PDB file of C-alpha atoms and ligand atoms in Angstrom:
ATOM      1  CA  MET O   1      45.576  43.139 -61.344  1.00 86.00           C
ATOM      2  CA  ILE O   2      47.767  45.896 -62.729  1.00 93.00           C
ATOM      3  CA  ILE O   3      51.045  46.427 -60.886  1.00 96.00           C
ATOM      4  CA  ARG O   4      51.574  50.151 -60.395  1.00 97.00           C
ATOM      5  CA  ALA O   5      53.809  52.504 -58.426  1.00 97.00           C
ATOM      6  CA  ASP O   6      51.489  52.260 -55.419  1.00 97.00           C
ATOM      7  CA  THR O   7      51.155  48.443 -55.414  1.00 98.00           C
ATOM      8  CA  SER O   8      52.063  47.056 -51.969  1.00 98.00           C
ATOM      9  CA  LEU O   9      54.574  44.256 -51.503  1.00 98.00           C
ATOM     10  CA  TYR O  10      54.208  41.316 -49.106  1.00 98.00           C
ATOM     11  CA  GLY O  11      56.226  38.116 -48.937  1.00 98.00           C
ATOM     12  CA  VAL O  12      57.463  35.055 -47.140  1.00 98.00           C
ATOM     13  CA  PHE O  13      60.969  34.608 -45.706  1.00 98.00           C
ATOM     14  CA  GLY O  14      62.309  31.079 -45.259  1.00 97.00           C
ATOM     15  CA  ASN O  15      64.734  28.471 -46.451  1.00 97.00           C
ATOM     16  CA  PRO O  16      63.919  26.250 -48.274  1.00 95.00           C
ATOM     17  CA  ILE O  17      61.055  28.256 -49.789  1.00 96.00           C
ATOM     18  CA  SER O  18      60.615  27.063 -53.392  1.00 94.00           C
ATOM     19  CA  HIS O  19      57.762  24.662 -52.491  1.00 92.00           C
ATOM     20  CA  SER O  20      55.799  27.150 -50.403  1.00 95.00           C
ATOM     21  CA  LEU O  21      52.117  27.427 -51.314  1.00 97.00           C
ATOM     22  CA  SER O  22      51.785  30.773 -49.534  1.00 98.00           C
ATOM     23  CA  PRO O  23      52.429  32.935 -52.647  1.00 98.00           C
ATOM     24  CA  LEU O  24      49.643  31.179 -54.581  1.00 98.00           C
ATOM     25  CA  MET O  25      47.253  31.393 -51.638  1.00 98.00           C
ATOM     26  CA  LEU O  26      47.896  35.022 -50.653  1.00 98.00           C
ATOM     27  CA  ASN O  27      47.978  36.358 -54.233  1.00 98.00           C
ATOM     28  CA  ARG O  28      44.615  34.684 -54.783  1.00 98.00           C
ATOM     29  CA  ALA O  29      43.342  36.413 -51.648  1.00 98.00           C
ATOM     30  CA  PHE O  30      44.534  39.807 -52.900  1.00 98.00           C
ATOM     31  CA  ALA O  31      42.996  39.215 -56.335  1.00 98.00           C
ATOM     32  CA  GLU O  32      39.712  38.029 -54.829  1.00 98.00           C
ATOM     33  CA  THR O  33      39.335  41.107 -52.608  1.00 98.00           C
ATOM     34  CA  GLY O  34      40.699  43.663 -55.071  1.00 97.00           C
ATOM     35  CA  VAL O  35      43.617  44.623 -52.830  1.00 98.00           C
ATOM     36  CA  ASN O  36      46.381  46.007 -55.043  1.00 98.00           C
ATOM     37  CA  SER O  37      49.262  43.983 -53.586  1.00 98.00           C
ATOM     38  CA  VAL O  38      51.683  41.241 -54.562  1.00 98.00           C
ATOM     39  CA  TYR O  39      53.196  38.498 -52.421  1.00 98.00           C
ATOM     40  CA  LEU O  40      56.557  36.922 -53.270  1.00 98.00           C
ATOM     41  CA  ALA O  41      58.740  34.152 -51.833  1.00 98.00           C
ATOM     42  CA  PHE O  42      62.248  35.055 -50.648  1.00 98.00           C
ATOM     43  CA  GLY O  43      64.884  32.419 -49.869  1.00 98.00           C
ATOM     44  CA  VAL O  44      66.449  34.014 -46.801  1.00 98.00           C
ATOM     45  CA  ASP O  45      69.527  32.957 -44.822  1.00 98.00           C
ATOM     46  CA  ASP O  46      70.186  36.170 -42.893  1.00 98.00           C
ATOM     47  CA  ILE O  47      66.871  37.055 -41.256  1.00 98.00           C
ATOM     48  CA  GLY O  48      68.254  40.227 -39.629  1.00 98.00           C
ATOM     49  CA  ALA O  49      69.316  41.602 -42.999  1.00 98.00           C
ATOM     50  CA  ALA O  50      65.983  40.595 -44.538  1.00 98.00           C
ATOM     51  CA  ILE O  51      64.063  42.466 -41.811  1.00 98.00           C
ATOM     52  CA  SER O  52      66.248  45.542 -42.475  1.00 98.00           C
ATOM     53  CA  GLY O  53      65.115  45.119 -46.069  1.00 98.00           C
ATOM     54  CA  VAL O  54      61.471  45.215 -44.971  1.00 98.00           C
ATOM     55  CA  ARG O  55      62.136  48.573 -43.273  1.00 98.00           C
ATOM     56  CA  ALA O  56      64.229  49.980 -46.119  1.00 98.00           C
ATOM     57  CA  LEU O  57      61.806  48.984 -48.874  1.00 98.00           C
ATOM     58  CA  GLY O  58      58.562  49.579 -46.997  1.00 98.00           C
ATOM     59  CA  ILE O  59      57.379  45.985 -47.460  1.00 98.00           C
ATOM     60  CA  LYS O  60      53.932  45.909 -45.805  1.00 98.00           C
ATOM     61  CA  GLY O  61      54.076  42.488 -44.227  1.00 98.00           C
ATOM     62  CA  VAL O  62      55.858  39.153 -44.294  1.00 98.00           C
ATOM     63  CA  SER O  63      55.217  35.563 -43.370  1.00 98.00           C
ATOM     64  CA  ILE O  64      58.108  33.939 -41.510  1.00 98.00           C
ATOM     65  CA  THR O  65      58.784  30.249 -41.875  1.00 97.00           C
ATOM     66  CA  ILE O  66      61.432  27.614 -41.189  1.00 94.00           C
ATOM     67  CA  PRO O  67      64.104  28.228 -39.885  1.00 96.00           C
ATOM     68  CA  HIS O  68      63.465  31.843 -38.782  1.00 97.00           C
ATOM     69  CA  LYS O  69      60.327  31.765 -36.592  1.00 96.00           C
ATOM     70  CA  THR O  70      62.280  32.105 -33.339  1.00 95.00           C
ATOM     71  CA  THR O  71      65.339  34.079 -34.440  1.00 97.00           C
ATOM     72  CA  VAL O  72      63.229  36.818 -36.048  1.00 98.00           C
ATOM     73  CA  LEU O  73      61.921  38.077 -32.679  1.00 98.00           C
ATOM     74  CA  GLU O  74      65.009  40.138 -31.785  1.00 98.00           C
ATOM     75  CA  PHE O  75      64.763  42.156 -35.000  1.00 98.00           C
ATOM     76  CA  LEU O  76      61.170  43.337 -34.479  1.00 98.00           C
ATOM     77  CA  ASP O  77      59.894  46.407 -32.593  1.00 98.00           C
ATOM     78  CA  LYS O  78      56.983  44.781 -30.830  1.00 98.00           C
ATOM     79  CA  ILE O  79      55.768  41.221 -30.255  1.00 98.00           C
ATOM     80  CA  ASP O  80      52.128  40.378 -29.693  1.00 97.00           C
ATOM     81  CA  GLU O  81      51.529  38.729 -26.309  1.00 96.00           C
ATOM     82  CA  THR O  82      50.566  35.286 -27.683  1.00 95.00           C
ATOM     83  CA  ALA O  83      53.587  35.179 -29.999  1.00 97.00           C
ATOM     84  CA  ARG O  84      55.830  36.179 -27.099  1.00 97.00           C
ATOM     85  CA  LYS O  85      54.452  33.375 -24.915  1.00 95.00           C
ATOM     86  CA  ILE O  86      54.948  30.866 -27.724  1.00 96.00           C
ATOM     87  CA  GLY O  87      58.391  32.282 -28.482  1.00 95.00           C
ATOM     88  CA  ALA O  88      57.755  32.200 -32.236  1.00 96.00           C
ATOM     89  CA  VAL O  89      56.539  34.642 -34.876  1.00 98.00           C
ATOM     90  CA  ASN O  90      55.140  33.586 -38.253  1.00 98.00           C
ATOM     91  CA  THR O  91      53.692  36.975 -39.244  1.00 98.00           C
ATOM     92  CA  VAL O  92      55.218  40.455 -39.372  1.00 98.00           C
ATOM     93  CA  VAL O  93      53.029  43.507 -39.851  1.00 98.00           C
ATOM     94  CA  ASN O  94      54.602  46.814 -40.895  1.00 98.00           C
ATOM     95  CA  ARG O  95      52.468  49.498 -39.225  1.00 98.00           C
ATOM     96  CA  LYS O  96      53.892  52.779 -40.552  1.00 97.00           C
ATOM     97  CA  GLY O  97      57.449  51.631 -39.961  1.00 97.00           C
ATOM     98  CA  LEU O  98      56.808  49.805 -36.690  1.00 98.00           C
ATOM     99  CA  LEU O  99      57.349  46.061 -37.192  1.00 98.00           C
ATOM    100  CA  ILE O 100      55.039  43.921 -35.058  1.00 98.00           C
ATOM    101  CA  GLY O 101      55.289  40.115 -34.746  1.00 98.00           C
ATOM    102  CA  TYR O 102      52.289  37.785 -34.426  1.00 98.00           C
ATOM    103  CA  ASN O 103      51.716  34.037 -34.390  1.00 98.00           C
ATOM    104  CA  THR O 104      48.818  32.885 -36.551  1.00 98.00           C
ATOM    105  CA  ASP O 105      49.870  29.206 -36.492  1.00 97.00           C
ATOM    106  CA  SER O 106      48.280  29.150 -33.074  1.00 97.00           C
ATOM    107  CA  SER O 107      45.033  30.934 -33.971  1.00 97.00           C
ATOM    108  CA  GLY O 108      44.874  29.049 -37.294  1.00 98.00           C
ATOM    109  CA  ALA O 109      45.001  25.668 -35.584  1.00 98.00           C
ATOM    110  CA  VAL O 110      42.439  26.750 -32.990  1.00 98.00           C
ATOM    111  CA  ARG O 111      40.045  27.897 -35.721  1.00 98.00           C
ATOM    112  CA  ALA O 112      40.419  24.587 -37.604  1.00 98.00           C
ATOM    113  CA  LEU O 113      39.666  22.673 -34.395  1.00 98.00           C
ATOM    114  CA  LYS O 114      36.794  24.870 -33.214  1.00 97.00           C
ATOM    115  CA  GLU O 115      35.056  24.355 -36.527  1.00 96.00           C
ATOM    116  CA  LYS O 116      34.570  20.733 -35.444  1.00 97.00           C
ATOM    117  CA  THR O 117      34.554  20.710 -31.660  1.00 97.00           C
ATOM    118  CA  ALA O 118      34.620  22.723 -28.447  1.00 97.00           C
ATOM    119  CA  LEU O 119      38.033  23.027 -26.791  1.00 98.00           C
ATOM    120  CA  LYS O 120      37.033  24.244 -23.340  1.00 98.00           C
ATOM    121  CA  GLY O 121      37.405  21.354 -20.904  1.00 97.00           C
ATOM    122  CA  SER O 122      38.479  18.927 -23.671  1.00 97.00           C
ATOM    123  CA  ASP O 123      41.350  16.483 -23.295  1.00 97.00           C
ATOM    124  CA  VAL O 124      43.706  16.868 -26.230  1.00 98.00           C
ATOM    125  CA  VAL O 125      46.620  14.578 -27.078  1.00 98.00           C
ATOM    126  CA  ILE O 126      49.420  16.210 -29.076  1.00 98.00           C
ATOM    127  CA  ILE O 127      52.090  14.098 -30.771  1.00 98.00           C
ATOM    128  CA  GLY O 128      55.373  15.982 -31.077  1.00 97.00           C
ATOM    129  CA  ALA O 129      57.114  18.735 -29.150  1.00 97.00           C
ATOM    130  CA  GLY O 130      58.600  21.034 -31.821  1.00 94.00           C
ATOM    131  CA  GLY O 131      57.634  24.546 -32.828  1.00 92.00           C
ATOM    132  CA  ALA O 132      54.294  23.517 -34.305  1.00 95.00           C
ATOM    133  CA  ALA O 133      53.315  21.614 -31.153  1.00 97.00           C
ATOM    134  CA  ARG O 134      54.238  24.639 -29.031  1.00 96.00           C
ATOM    135  CA  ALA O 135      52.109  27.058 -31.093  1.00 97.00           C
ATOM    136  CA  ILE O 136      49.112  24.712 -31.265  1.00 98.00           C
ATOM    137  CA  GLY O 137      49.464  23.770 -27.591  1.00 98.00           C
ATOM    138  CA  TYR O 138      49.401  27.404 -26.429  1.00 97.00           C
ATOM    139  CA  GLY O 139      46.326  28.053 -28.516  1.00 97.00           C
ATOM    140  CA  ILE O 140      44.489  25.090 -27.003  1.00 98.00           C
ATOM    141  CA  VAL O 141      45.471  25.981 -23.426  1.00 97.00           C
ATOM    142  CA  ALA O 142      44.262  29.550 -24.004  1.00 97.00           C
ATOM    143  CA  GLU O 143      40.890  28.067 -25.067  1.00 97.00           C
ATOM    144  CA  GLY O 144      40.668  26.033 -21.853  1.00 98.00           C
ATOM    145  CA  GLY O 145      41.717  22.624 -23.225  1.00 98.00           C
ATOM    146  CA  ARG O 146      43.814  20.115 -21.259  1.00 98.00           C
ATOM    147  CA  ILE O 147      46.819  18.659 -23.030  1.00 98.00           C
ATOM    148  CA  THR O 148      48.913  15.516 -22.966  1.00 98.00           C
ATOM    149  CA  ILE O 149      52.149  15.697 -24.962  1.00 98.00           C
ATOM    150  CA  LEU O 150      53.486  12.476 -26.513  1.00 98.00           C
ATOM    151  CA  ASN O 151      57.041  12.702 -27.799  1.00 98.00           C
ATOM    152  CA  ARG O 152      59.836  10.407 -28.924  1.00 97.00           C
ATOM    153  CA  THR O 153      62.550  12.407 -27.138  1.00 98.00           C
ATOM    154  CA  ILE O 154      61.631  12.531 -23.458  1.00 98.00           C
ATOM    155  CA  ALA O 155      63.536  15.651 -22.368  1.00 98.00           C
ATOM    156  CA  LYS O 156      62.075  17.746 -25.193  1.00 98.00           C
ATOM    157  CA  GLY O 157      58.540  16.512 -24.536  1.00 98.00           C
ATOM    158  CA  GLU O 158      58.832  17.134 -20.795  1.00 98.00           C
ATOM    159  CA  ARG O 159      60.069  20.670 -21.392  1.00 98.00           C
ATOM    160  CA  LEU O 160      57.117  21.593 -23.604  1.00 97.00           C
ATOM    161  CA  ALA O 161      54.665  19.896 -21.216  1.00 98.00           C
ATOM    162  CA  LYS O 162      56.064  21.932 -18.328  1.00 98.00           C
ATOM    163  CA  ASP O 163      55.802  25.193 -20.308  1.00 97.00           C
ATOM    164  CA  LEU O 164      52.180  24.427 -21.229  1.00 97.00           C
ATOM    165  CA  GLY O 165      51.152  23.051 -17.844  1.00 97.00           C
ATOM    166  CA  ALA O 166      50.426  19.782 -19.670  1.00 98.00           C
ATOM    167  CA  ASN O 167      51.011  16.083 -18.986  1.00 97.00           C
ATOM    168  CA  PHE O 168      53.770  14.200 -20.749  1.00 98.00           C
ATOM    169  CA  LYS O 169      54.129  10.584 -21.873  1.00 97.00           C
ATOM    170  CA  PRO O 170      56.910   8.991 -23.928  1.00 98.00           C
ATOM    171  CA  LEU O 171      55.529   8.177 -27.377  1.00 97.00           C
ATOM    172  CA  ALA O 172      56.917   4.632 -27.292  1.00 94.00           C
ATOM    173  CA  GLU O 173      55.052   3.731 -24.094  1.00 94.00           C
ATOM    174  CA  ILE O 174      51.517   4.666 -25.111  1.00 94.00           C
ATOM    175  CA  LYS O 175      48.901   1.984 -24.399  1.00 93.00           C
ATOM    176  CA  ASN O 176      45.800   4.127 -24.776  1.00 91.00           C
ATOM    177  CA  LEU O 177      44.925   7.707 -25.626  1.00 92.00           C
ATOM    178  CA  ASP O 178      43.690   9.857 -22.749  1.00 86.00           C
ATOM    179  CA  GLY O 179      41.709  12.247 -24.860  1.00 93.00           C
ATOM    180  CA  ARG O 180      38.974  12.747 -27.433  1.00 95.00           C
ATOM    181  CA  ILE O 181      41.111  14.936 -29.707  1.00 98.00           C
ATOM    182  CA  LEU O 182      44.390  13.744 -31.264  1.00 98.00           C
ATOM    183  CA  ILE O 183      46.762  16.048 -33.157  1.00 98.00           C
ATOM    184  CA  ASN O 184      49.867  14.996 -35.071  1.00 98.00           C
ATOM    185  CA  THR O 185      52.413  17.831 -35.206  1.00 97.00           C
ATOM    186  CA  THR O 186      55.342  15.708 -36.404  1.00 97.00           C
ATOM    187  CA  SER O 187      56.363  15.210 -40.021  1.00 95.00           C
ATOM    188  CA  VAL O 188      55.646  11.474 -39.806  1.00 97.00           C
ATOM    189  CA  GLY O 189      53.476  10.414 -42.762  1.00 96.00           C
ATOM    190  CA  MET O 190      54.681  13.191 -45.063  1.00 95.00           C
ATOM    191  CA  THR O 191      55.657  12.464 -48.670  1.00 93.00           C
ATOM    192  CA  PRO O 192      57.667  10.416 -49.590  1.00 95.00           C
ATOM    193  CA  ARG O 193      57.277   8.211 -46.462  1.00 96.00           C
ATOM    194  CA  VAL O 194      53.495   8.053 -46.743  1.00 97.00           C
ATOM    195  CA  ASP O 195      53.174   4.619 -45.083  1.00 97.00           C
ATOM    196  CA  ALA O 196      54.518   5.915 -41.778  1.00 97.00           C
ATOM    197  CA  MET O 197      52.234   6.653 -38.832  1.00 97.00           C
ATOM    198  CA  PRO O 198      53.147   8.482 -35.619  1.00 97.00           C
ATOM    199  CA  ILE O 199      51.216   6.011 -33.390  1.00 96.00           C
ATOM    200  CA  LYS O 200      49.905   2.464 -33.713  1.00 95.00           C
ATOM    201  CA  SER O 201      46.601   2.230 -35.539  1.00 94.00           C
ATOM    202  CA  ASP O 202      44.889   0.164 -32.805  1.00 93.00           C
ATOM    203  CA  LEU O 203      45.104   3.189 -30.474  1.00 95.00           C
ATOM    204  CA  ILE O 204      42.635   5.062 -32.631  1.00 95.00           C
ATOM    205  CA  GLU O 205      39.118   4.360 -31.462  1.00 87.00           C
ATOM    206  CA  LYS O 206      35.836   5.579 -32.757  1.00 83.00           C
ATOM    207  CA  GLU O 207      34.639   9.042 -31.763  1.00 88.00           C
ATOM    208  CA  ILE O 208      38.042  10.641 -31.533  1.00 95.00           C
ATOM    209  CA  LEU O 209      38.618  13.793 -33.583  1.00 97.00           C
ATOM    210  CA  VAL O 210      41.950  13.416 -35.393  1.00 98.00           C
ATOM    211  CA  MET O 211      43.888  16.333 -36.876  1.00 98.00           C
ATOM    212  CA  ASP O 212      47.112  16.114 -38.873  1.00 98.00           C
ATOM    213  CA  ILE O 213      49.216  19.173 -39.705  1.00 97.00           C
ATOM    214  CA  VAL O 214      50.862  17.292 -42.593  1.00 96.00           C
ATOM    215  CA  TYR O 215      49.103  18.309 -45.836  1.00 93.00           C
ATOM    216  CA  ASN O 216      51.230  16.455 -48.333  1.00 93.00           C
ATOM    217  CA  PRO O 217      49.580  13.988 -48.848  1.00 95.00           C
ATOM    218  CA  LEU O 218      46.254  15.568 -47.970  1.00 96.00           C
ATOM    219  CA  LYS O 219      44.987  12.344 -46.449  1.00 97.00           C
ATOM    220  CA  THR O 220      47.841  10.901 -44.438  1.00 97.00           C
ATOM    221  CA  ARG O 221      47.848   7.298 -43.310  1.00 98.00           C
ATOM    222  CA  LEU O 222      46.891   8.564 -39.840  1.00 98.00           C
ATOM    223  CA  LEU O 223      43.819  10.336 -41.229  1.00 98.00           C
ATOM    224  CA  LYS O 224      42.858   7.357 -43.414  1.00 98.00           C
ATOM    225  CA  THR O 225      43.110   5.026 -40.444  1.00 97.00           C
ATOM    226  CA  ALA O 226      41.047   7.409 -38.328  1.00 97.00           C
ATOM    227  CA  GLU O 227      38.365   7.715 -40.978  1.00 96.00           C
ATOM    228  CA  ASP O 228      38.193   3.921 -41.369  1.00 96.00           C
ATOM    229  CA  ALA O 229      37.703   3.670 -37.605  1.00 95.00           C
ATOM    230  CA  GLY O 230      34.730   6.047 -37.813  1.00 95.00           C
ATOM    231  CA  CYS O 231      36.505   9.149 -36.500  1.00 96.00           C
ATOM    232  CA  ARG O 232      36.064  12.690 -37.719  1.00 97.00           C
ATOM    233  CA  ILE O 233      39.210  14.183 -39.244  1.00 98.00           C
ATOM    234  CA  ILE O 234      40.784  17.576 -39.926  1.00 98.00           C
ATOM    235  CA  ASP O 235      43.407  17.670 -42.668  1.00 97.00           C
ATOM    236  CA  GLY O 236      46.530  19.844 -42.690  1.00 96.00           C
ATOM    237  CA  VAL O 237      45.164  22.239 -45.294  1.00 98.00           C
ATOM    238  CA  SER O 238      42.637  23.653 -42.807  1.00 97.00           C
ATOM    239  CA  MET O 239      45.277  24.973 -40.422  1.00 97.00           C
ATOM    240  CA  PHE O 240      47.467  26.159 -43.293  1.00 98.00           C
ATOM    241  CA  VAL O 241      44.637  28.141 -44.873  1.00 98.00           C
ATOM    242  CA  TYR O 242      43.454  29.646 -41.582  1.00 98.00           C
ATOM    243  CA  GLN O 243      46.939  30.766 -40.520  1.00 98.00           C
ATOM    244  CA  GLY O 244      47.197  32.489 -43.917  1.00 98.00           C
ATOM    245  CA  ALA O 245      43.711  33.958 -43.581  1.00 98.00           C
ATOM    246  CA  PHE O 246      44.623  35.527 -40.233  1.00 98.00           C
ATOM    247  CA  GLN O 247      47.794  36.969 -41.839  1.00 98.00           C
ATOM    248  CA  PHE O 248      45.723  38.500 -44.623  1.00 98.00           C
ATOM    249  CA  GLU O 249      43.350  40.017 -42.058  1.00 98.00           C
ATOM    250  CA  LEU O 250      46.193  41.468 -39.968  1.00 98.00           C
ATOM    251  CA  TRP O 251      47.743  43.021 -43.065  1.00 98.00           C
ATOM    252  CA  THR O 252      44.661  44.373 -44.830  1.00 98.00           C
ATOM    253  CA  GLY O 253      41.971  44.707 -42.164  1.00 98.00           C
ATOM    254  CA  LYS O 254      39.634  42.907 -44.590  1.00 98.00           C
ATOM    255  CA  LYS O 255      37.912  39.584 -44.111  1.00 98.00           C
ATOM    256  CA  ALA O 256      39.917  36.829 -45.814  1.00 98.00           C
ATOM    257  CA  PRO O 257      38.304  34.973 -48.749  1.00 98.00           C
ATOM    258  CA  VAL O 258      38.846  31.619 -47.048  1.00 98.00           C
ATOM    259  CA  GLU O 259      37.017  29.439 -49.568  1.00 98.00           C
ATOM    260  CA  ALA O 260      38.942  30.828 -52.546  1.00 98.00           C
ATOM    261  CA  MET O 261      42.218  30.458 -50.659  1.00 98.00           C
ATOM    262  CA  LYS O 262      41.432  26.851 -49.802  1.00 98.00           C
ATOM    263  CA  LYS O 263      40.451  26.045 -53.391  1.00 98.00           C
ATOM    264  CA  THR O 264      43.737  27.457 -54.681  1.00 98.00           C
ATOM    265  CA  VAL O 265      45.778  25.381 -52.217  1.00 98.00           C
ATOM    266  CA  LEU O 266      43.833  22.183 -52.933  1.00 97.00           C
ATOM    267  CA  ALA O 267      44.230  22.662 -56.681  1.00 97.00           C
ATOM    268  CA  ALA O 268      47.991  23.069 -56.268  1.00 96.00           C
ATOM    269  CA  LEU O 269      48.398  19.937 -54.134  1.00 92.00           C
TER     270      LEU O 269
HETATM  271  P1  ATR V   1      58.464  21.825 -36.056  1.00 54.61           P
HETATM  272  O1  ATR V   1      59.095  23.079 -35.536  1.00 54.61           O
HETATM  273  O2  ATR V   1      58.026  21.912 -37.485  1.00 54.61           O
HETATM  274  O3  ATR V   1      57.390  21.306 -35.169  1.00 54.61           O
HETATM  275  P2  ATR V   1      60.685  20.261 -35.048  1.00 54.61           P
HETATM  276  O4  ATR V   1      61.002  21.296 -34.052  1.00 54.61           O
HETATM  277  O5  ATR V   1      61.803  19.629 -35.805  1.00 54.61           O
HETATM  278  O6  ATR V   1      59.652  20.751 -36.141  1.00 54.61           O
HETATM  279  O7  ATR V   1      59.849  19.122 -34.286  1.00 54.61           O
HETATM  280  C1  ATR V   1      59.506  17.957 -34.903  1.00 54.61           C
HETATM  281  C2  ATR V   1      58.765  17.053 -33.912  1.00 54.61           C
HETATM  282  O8  ATR V   1      58.434  15.874 -34.628  1.00 54.61           O
HETATM  283  C3  ATR V   1      59.592  16.630 -32.727  1.00 54.61           C
HETATM  284  O9  ATR V   1      58.745  16.483 -31.618  1.00 54.61           O
HETATM  285  C4  ATR V   1      60.134  15.282 -33.180  1.00 54.61           C
HETATM  286  O10 ATR V   1      60.416  14.376 -32.122  1.00 54.61           O
HETATM  287  P3  ATR V   1      61.822  14.456 -31.304  1.00 54.61           P
HETATM  288  O11 ATR V   1      61.646  15.539 -30.309  1.00 54.61           O
HETATM  289  O12 ATR V   1      61.947  13.106 -30.720  1.00 54.61           O
HETATM  290  O13 ATR V   1      62.861  14.752 -32.356  1.00 54.61           O
HETATM  291  C5  ATR V   1      58.973  14.750 -33.958  1.00 54.61           C
HETATM  292  N1  ATR V   1      59.389  13.733 -34.929  1.00 54.61           N
HETATM  293  C6  ATR V   1      59.994  13.929 -36.115  1.00 54.61           C
HETATM  294  N2  ATR V   1      60.208  12.767 -36.742  1.00 54.61           N
HETATM  295  C7  ATR V   1      59.717  11.785 -35.922  1.00 54.61           C
HETATM  296  C8  ATR V   1      59.633  10.355 -36.020  1.00 54.61           C
HETATM  297  N3  ATR V   1      60.097   9.684 -37.079  1.00 54.61           N
HETATM  298  N4  ATR V   1      59.034   9.696 -34.991  1.00 54.61           N
HETATM  299  C9  ATR V   1      58.558  10.367 -33.930  1.00 54.61           C
HETATM  300  N5  ATR V   1      58.623  11.706 -33.779  1.00 54.61           N
HETATM  301  C10 ATR V   1      59.183  12.420 -34.766  1.00 54.61           C
END
């Protein structure tokens, strides 16, 4: 691609940002579809000032990541209904100067799940009660799934369960899983502590679908254990790629080249 005066700029705002795979993935998507745009990573501390920069420079869209997904809301002109319910934005679209916030973590997770199973009427167990659990949980509820939240910290888990209309159980007290779908939204199992698992392995029985949002390593101990038990698994790259694909589609109006995006991410891991 040749960078010209009319090349559009996109980016990601977060801190830390140097390990983000989003620039590789989104630039591949632009190259693949012939969209004359570039996507850069910005280490941002002051999200308000960075959003002013988007307006001043005419940046066409940005991804928002840790720690700005909640604080960014007050600086935008409009928030999509799902993102407002979740209380977090991971995508900003600049529509002729109007900055609109969306949440594609939610739709990305739902797409990764629906590729493997129906969600309507399904019992889903979510481990964790942070921002990722909230986004994924809202997506599943909107699809008609029933959720049980398992969390280490009781007050935090109970709060999310109440907001989602879900059940809650303390993580430490789990004797059996009340669901056919299990999702880990905590960082347990992530490099370098790859031997860690968010729940005991004997809780994982055959015929459960197990998803992990951790993608480094690609096959976490949880996913390995699940596979050994005969379960189907969804790795963290699926959700990551789909949330990026939905961003690309919101920004360009074109269908995202999902396979190419996934290949790029897998090659980088
Ligand atoms: P994010 O926004 O990325 O989801 P977060 O808000 O920090 O991140 O939430 C992390 C979640 O992982 C929390 O539910 C946290 O449990 P607590 O509420 O008890 O803190 C969970 N978590 C992180 N490390 C954990 C560990 N070692 N064991 C169990 N749960 C853990």
